[in-house]
Amino acid sequence: MTRPPSLRTALIALTGAGLFTAAACGETEGPAANSASAGAAAETAANAGEEQAADWRFTLAPLPYAYDALEPVIDAETMEIHHGRHHQAYVNGLNGALEARPDLQGVALEDILAQVSGLPAAFRNHGGGHWNHDFFWNSMTAPGTGGEPSEALAGAIDEAFGSLDAMKEAFNRAGGGQFGSGWAWLIVNEAGALQVTATPNQDNPLMDVAGVRGTPILGNDVWEHAYYLNYRNRRGDYLAAWWDVVDWSAASERYSAAVEN
Ligand code: MN3
């Protein structure tokens, strides 16, 4: 998505200032939000003494839907904190790590993750955190609007798991069994088959440190910050409810791209 430089800068400044609100999120943005962003941008730029973010810097994209779009499965407050605070912190941490590594500035994040074993831990933690959350936001849509797996994906799910329900069960088991914080994944593994896996912390299957490597098709965040306000300690309930917001067209497109490669 391309934006006029002024709006892009405004969004960077806005998120950096911790003022990211529902009004600044994607399509809900109106004239009032625009002028507020411009004001915040000018103020932040002046405070920081910065001109404009360098091109290699990663930025926090607005959510592809409103903060309350996933209710009642995921509440607006959780989305706002998760996106505006947690995800922003990963973006900031990744950019901080890149400051010290000019050789990696401008390198695709996937390529950085593939060699993360040889890099400072910040690339694994914050680089993984940024990639995982971008992927996560774009794996979800409003309840009841996610459609169904494509014929190709449905066939591959049946082949690997027996049925869609059996795949969901395996995925929920992987997420529920991940000790502490981490992610559950449906991936196309290196043999070209679908597989369910889980990773700790902000690791993902693109990393050379992952026990099972492959191309993610779906991923669910099982850190407590993803569900605690609504679900408290009931991770299993969150995992079960999450399927109502899965965007199957996104998953199906990822599957097609993964098996064409
Ligand atoms: Mn998270």
CSV table of C-alpha atoms and ligand atoms in Angstrom, one decimal:
chain,number,residue,atom,x,y,z
A,1,MET,CA,0.0,0.0,0.0
A,2,THR,CA,1.4,3.4,-0.9
A,3,ARG,CA,0.6,6.5,1.0
A,4,PRO,CA,1.5,10.2,0.4
A,5,PRO,CA,4.8,10.8,2.3
A,6,SER,CA,3.1,13.3,4.6
A,7,LEU,CA,0.5,10.8,5.8
A,8,ARG,CA,3.1,8.0,6.1
A,9,THR,CA,5.3,10.3,8.2
A,10,ALA,CA,2.3,11.3,10.3
A,11,LEU,CA,1.4,7.7,11.0
A,12,ILE,CA,4.9,6.8,12.0
A,13,ALA,CA,5.0,9.8,14.3
A,14,LEU,CA,1.6,9.1,15.6
A,15,THR,CA,2.4,5.5,16.5
A,16,GLY,CA,5.8,6.5,17.8
A,17,ALA,CA,4.1,9.0,20.1
A,18,GLY,CA,1.8,6.2,21.5
A,19,LEU,CA,-1.2,8.1,20.3
A,20,PHE,CA,-2.4,5.4,17.9
A,21,THR,CA,-6.2,5.3,18.2
A,22,ALA,CA,-9.2,3.7,16.5
A,23,ALA,CA,-9.6,6.9,14.5
A,24,ALA,CA,-6.2,6.5,12.9
A,25,CYS,CA,-6.9,3.0,11.9
A,26,GLY,CA,-7.3,2.4,8.2
A,27,GLU,CA,-10.7,3.1,6.7
A,28,THR,CA,-12.2,4.7,9.8
A,29,GLU,CA,-9.8,7.6,9.3
A,30,GLY,CA,-11.6,10.9,8.7
A,31,PRO,CA,-10.7,14.6,8.2
A,32,ALA,CA,-10.4,15.2,12.0
A,33,ALA,CA,-8.0,12.3,12.4
A,34,ASN,CA,-5.9,13.6,9.5
A,35,SER,CA,-5.5,17.0,11.0
A,36,ALA,CA,-4.8,15.4,14.4
A,37,SER,CA,-2.1,13.2,12.8
A,38,ALA,CA,-0.5,16.2,11.0
A,39,GLY,CA,-0.3,18.1,14.3
A,40,ALA,CA,1.1,15.1,16.2
A,41,ALA,CA,3.6,14.5,13.4
A,42,ALA,CA,4.9,18.1,13.4
A,43,GLU,CA,5.2,18.1,17.2
A,44,THR,CA,7.0,14.7,17.3
A,45,ALA,CA,9.3,15.6,14.5
A,46,ALA,CA,10.2,18.8,16.3
A,47,ASN,CA,10.7,17.0,19.6
A,48,ALA,CA,12.8,14.3,18.1
A,49,GLY,CA,14.7,16.7,15.8
A,50,GLU,CA,14.2,14.2,13.0
A,51,GLU,CA,13.6,14.9,9.4
A,52,GLN,CA,11.9,11.8,8.1
A,53,ALA,CA,12.3,8.1,8.8
A,54,ALA,CA,15.0,6.4,6.7
A,55,ASP,CA,13.7,4.2,4.0
A,56,TRP,CA,15.1,1.0,5.5
A,57,ARG,CA,13.1,1.4,8.7
A,58,PHE,CA,10.2,-0.9,9.3
A,59,THR,CA,6.9,0.8,10.2
A,60,LEU,CA,3.7,-0.3,11.9
A,61,ALA,CA,1.0,-0.6,9.3
A,62,PRO,CA,-2.6,0.3,10.4
A,63,LEU,CA,-4.8,-2.7,11.0
A,64,PRO,CA,-6.7,-3.8,7.9
A,65,TYR,CA,-9.9,-3.4,9.9
A,66,ALA,CA,-11.2,-1.4,12.9
A,67,TYR,CA,-10.1,-2.3,16.4
A,68,ASP,CA,-13.6,-3.6,17.2
A,69,ALA,CA,-14.0,-5.6,14.0
A,70,LEU,CA,-13.2,-8.9,15.5
A,71,GLU,CA,-15.6,-8.6,18.5
A,72,PRO,CA,-16.8,-10.6,20.3
A,73,VAL,CA,-14.0,-13.1,19.6
A,74,ILE,CA,-11.2,-10.5,20.3
A,75,ASP,CA,-12.2,-7.3,22.0
A,76,ALA,CA,-11.3,-3.8,20.8
A,77,GLU,CA,-9.2,-2.9,23.9
A,78,THR,CA,-7.0,-6.0,23.4
A,79,MET,CA,-6.6,-5.2,19.7
A,80,GLU,CA,-5.7,-1.6,20.5
A,81,ILE,CA,-3.0,-2.5,23.1
A,82,HIS,CA,-1.8,-5.5,21.1
A,83,HIS,CA,-1.3,-3.5,17.9
A,84,GLY,CA,-0.5,0.0,19.1
A,85,ARG,CA,1.8,-1.0,22.0
A,86,HIS,CA,3.1,-4.6,21.7
A,87,HIS,CA,3.5,-4.6,17.9
A,88,GLN,CA,4.9,-1.1,17.9
A,89,ALA,CA,7.5,-2.2,20.4
A,90,TYR,CA,8.7,-5.0,18.1
A,91,VAL,CA,9.0,-2.5,15.2
A,92,ASN,CA,11.0,-0.1,17.4
A,93,GLY,CA,13.2,-2.9,18.7
A,94,LEU,CA,13.9,-4.2,15.2
A,95,ASN,CA,14.8,-0.7,13.9
A,96,GLY,CA,17.0,-0.3,16.9
A,97,ALA,CA,18.8,-3.5,16.1
A,98,LEU,CA,19.2,-2.4,12.5
A,99,GLU,CA,20.8,0.9,13.5
A,100,ALA,CA,23.9,-1.1,14.5
A,101,ARG,CA,23.9,-3.3,11.3
A,102,PRO,CA,24.0,-1.2,8.2
A,103,ASP,CA,24.7,-4.4,6.2
A,104,LEU,CA,21.2,-5.5,7.0
A,105,GLN,CA,19.4,-2.2,6.4
A,106,GLY,CA,17.0,-2.7,3.4
A,107,VAL,CA,17.2,-6.5,3.5
A,108,ALA,CA,13.8,-8.3,3.4
A,109,LEU,CA,12.7,-9.3,6.9
A,110,GLU,CA,12.2,-12.9,5.7
A,111,ASP,CA,15.8,-13.0,4.6
A,112,ILE,CA,16.9,-11.7,8.0
A,113,LEU,CA,14.8,-14.3,9.8
A,114,ALA,CA,16.3,-17.1,7.7
A,115,GLN,CA,19.8,-16.3,9.1
A,116,VAL,CA,18.7,-15.3,12.6
A,117,SER,CA,20.9,-17.9,14.4
A,118,GLY,CA,24.0,-15.8,13.5
A,119,LEU,CA,22.5,-12.4,14.6
A,120,PRO,CA,22.0,-10.6,17.9
A,121,ALA,CA,19.0,-11.8,19.8
A,122,ALA,CA,17.1,-8.6,19.1
A,123,PHE,CA,16.6,-9.7,15.5
A,124,ARG,CA,15.0,-13.0,16.6
A,125,ASN,CA,12.8,-11.4,19.2
A,126,HIS,CA,11.8,-8.1,17.5
A,127,GLY,CA,12.2,-9.2,13.9
A,128,GLY,CA,10.1,-12.3,14.7
A,129,GLY,CA,7.6,-10.1,16.6
A,130,HIS,CA,7.1,-7.7,13.7
A,131,TRP,CA,6.8,-10.5,11.1
A,132,ASN,CA,4.5,-12.6,13.3
A,133,HIS,CA,2.1,-9.8,14.1
A,134,ASP,CA,1.8,-8.5,10.5
A,135,PHE,CA,1.0,-12.0,9.5
A,136,PHE,CA,-1.5,-12.4,12.4
A,137,TRP,CA,-3.5,-9.2,11.6
A,138,ASN,CA,-3.7,-10.3,8.0
A,139,SER,CA,-5.0,-13.8,9.0
A,140,MET,CA,-8.2,-12.5,10.5
A,141,THR,CA,-11.4,-10.9,9.5
A,142,ALA,CA,-14.8,-10.0,11.1
A,143,PRO,CA,-16.6,-13.1,12.5
A,144,GLY,CA,-18.6,-14.9,10.0
A,145,THR,CA,-16.9,-13.3,7.0
A,146,GLY,CA,-13.9,-15.5,6.7
A,147,GLY,CA,-15.4,-17.9,4.1
A,148,GLU,CA,-14.0,-21.4,3.6
A,149,PRO,CA,-10.6,-22.9,2.6
A,150,SER,CA,-10.2,-23.1,-1.2
A,151,GLU,CA,-10.6,-26.5,-2.9
A,152,ALA,CA,-6.9,-26.9,-3.0
A,153,LEU,CA,-6.3,-26.0,0.6
A,154,ALA,CA,-9.3,-28.1,1.8
A,155,GLY,CA,-7.9,-31.1,-0.1
A,156,ALA,CA,-4.5,-30.7,1.4
A,157,ILE,CA,-6.0,-30.4,4.9
A,158,ASP,CA,-8.0,-33.6,4.4
A,159,GLU,CA,-4.9,-35.3,3.1
A,160,ALA,CA,-2.7,-34.3,6.0
A,161,PHE,CA,-5.2,-34.4,8.9
A,162,GLY,CA,-8.3,-36.3,7.7
A,163,SER,CA,-10.7,-33.3,8.1
A,164,LEU,CA,-10.8,-29.6,8.8
A,165,ASP,CA,-12.0,-30.3,12.3
A,166,ALA,CA,-9.1,-32.6,12.9
A,167,MET,CA,-6.7,-29.9,11.7
A,168,LYS,CA,-8.2,-27.4,14.0
A,169,GLU,CA,-7.9,-29.9,16.9
A,170,ALA,CA,-4.2,-30.5,16.2
A,171,PHE,CA,-3.6,-26.7,15.9
A,172,ASN,CA,-5.4,-26.0,19.2
A,173,ARG,CA,-3.5,-28.8,20.8
A,174,ALA,CA,-0.2,-27.3,19.6
A,175,GLY,CA,-1.2,-23.8,20.9
A,176,GLY,CA,-2.5,-25.1,24.2
A,177,GLY,CA,0.6,-27.2,24.7
A,178,GLN,CA,3.1,-24.4,24.0
A,179,PHE,CA,4.5,-23.7,27.4
A,180,GLY,CA,4.6,-20.0,28.2
A,181,SER,CA,4.4,-17.6,25.3
A,182,GLY,CA,4.5,-18.5,21.7
A,183,TRP,CA,2.6,-19.2,18.5
A,184,ALA,CA,0.7,-22.1,16.9
A,185,TRP,CA,1.2,-22.5,13.1
A,186,LEU,CA,-0.2,-24.3,10.1
A,187,ILE,CA,2.6,-24.5,7.6
A,188,VAL,CA,3.6,-26.0,4.3
A,189,ASN,CA,6.7,-27.9,5.4
A,190,GLU,CA,9.9,-28.5,3.5
A,191,ALA,CA,8.3,-31.7,2.0
A,192,GLY,CA,5.4,-29.6,0.6
A,193,ALA,CA,2.8,-31.0,3.0
A,194,LEU,CA,0.7,-29.3,5.5
A,195,GLN,CA,1.8,-29.6,9.1
A,196,VAL,CA,0.9,-28.1,12.5
A,197,THR,CA,3.7,-26.8,14.7
A,198,ALA,CA,4.3,-24.4,17.6
A,199,THR,CA,7.2,-22.0,18.4
A,200,PRO,CA,8.2,-20.3,21.6
A,201,ASN,CA,8.4,-16.5,22.2
A,202,GLN,CA,8.5,-14.7,18.8
A,203,ASP,CA,10.1,-17.5,16.9
A,204,ASN,CA,8.5,-18.6,13.6
A,205,PRO,CA,8.9,-21.4,11.0
A,206,LEU,CA,10.9,-19.1,8.7
A,207,MET,CA,13.8,-18.9,11.1
A,208,ASP,CA,16.8,-21.2,10.8
A,209,VAL,CA,16.5,-21.8,14.6
A,210,ALA,CA,13.0,-23.3,14.2
A,211,GLY,CA,12.6,-27.0,15.0
A,212,VAL,CA,10.2,-27.4,12.1
A,213,ARG,CA,10.7,-25.0,9.1
A,214,GLY,CA,8.2,-24.1,6.4
A,215,THR,CA,5.9,-21.5,5.0
A,216,PRO,CA,3.2,-20.2,7.4
A,217,ILE,CA,-0.4,-20.5,6.2
A,218,LEU,CA,-2.0,-19.5,9.5
A,219,GLY,CA,-0.6,-18.5,12.9
A,220,ASN,CA,-2.2,-17.8,16.2
A,221,ASP,CA,-0.6,-15.7,18.9
A,222,VAL,CA,-0.9,-17.6,22.3
A,223,TRP,CA,0.9,-14.9,24.4
A,224,GLU,CA,-1.3,-13.9,27.2
A,225,HIS,CA,-1.5,-10.3,25.9
A,226,ALA,CA,-3.5,-11.7,22.9
A,227,TYR,CA,-6.4,-12.9,25.0
A,228,TYR,CA,-6.1,-12.2,28.7
A,229,LEU,CA,-8.6,-9.3,29.0
A,230,ASN,CA,-11.4,-11.5,27.7
A,231,TYR,CA,-10.4,-15.0,28.4
A,232,ARG,CA,-8.2,-14.6,31.4
A,233,ASN,CA,-6.2,-17.9,31.8
A,234,ARG,CA,-8.5,-19.9,29.4
A,235,ARG,CA,-6.2,-20.2,26.5
A,236,GLY,CA,-8.2,-23.2,25.2
A,237,ASP,CA,-11.4,-21.1,24.9
A,238,TYR,CA,-9.5,-18.4,23.0
A,239,LEU,CA,-8.0,-21.0,20.6
A,240,ALA,CA,-11.4,-22.5,20.0
A,241,ALA,CA,-13.1,-19.2,19.4
A,242,TRP,CA,-10.4,-17.9,17.1
A,243,TRP,CA,-11.5,-20.0,14.2
A,244,ASP,CA,-14.5,-17.7,13.9
A,245,VAL,CA,-12.3,-14.8,12.7
A,246,VAL,CA,-9.9,-16.8,10.5
A,247,ASP,CA,-9.7,-15.3,7.0
A,248,TRP,CA,-9.7,-18.4,4.8
A,249,SER,CA,-9.2,-16.5,1.6
A,250,ALA,CA,-5.9,-15.2,3.0
A,251,ALA,CA,-4.9,-18.7,4.1
A,252,SER,CA,-5.9,-20.1,0.7
A,253,GLU,CA,-3.9,-17.5,-1.2
A,254,ARG,CA,-0.8,-18.3,1.0
A,255,TYR,CA,-1.3,-22.0,0.4
A,256,SER,CA,-1.4,-21.5,-3.4
A,257,ALA,CA,1.7,-19.3,-3.4
A,258,ALA,CA,3.6,-21.8,-1.1
A,259,VAL,CA,2.9,-24.9,-3.3
A,260,GLU,CA,3.6,-23.0,-6.6
A,261,ASN,CA,7.1,-22.2,-5.4
B,1,MN3,MN,1.3,-10.6,20.4
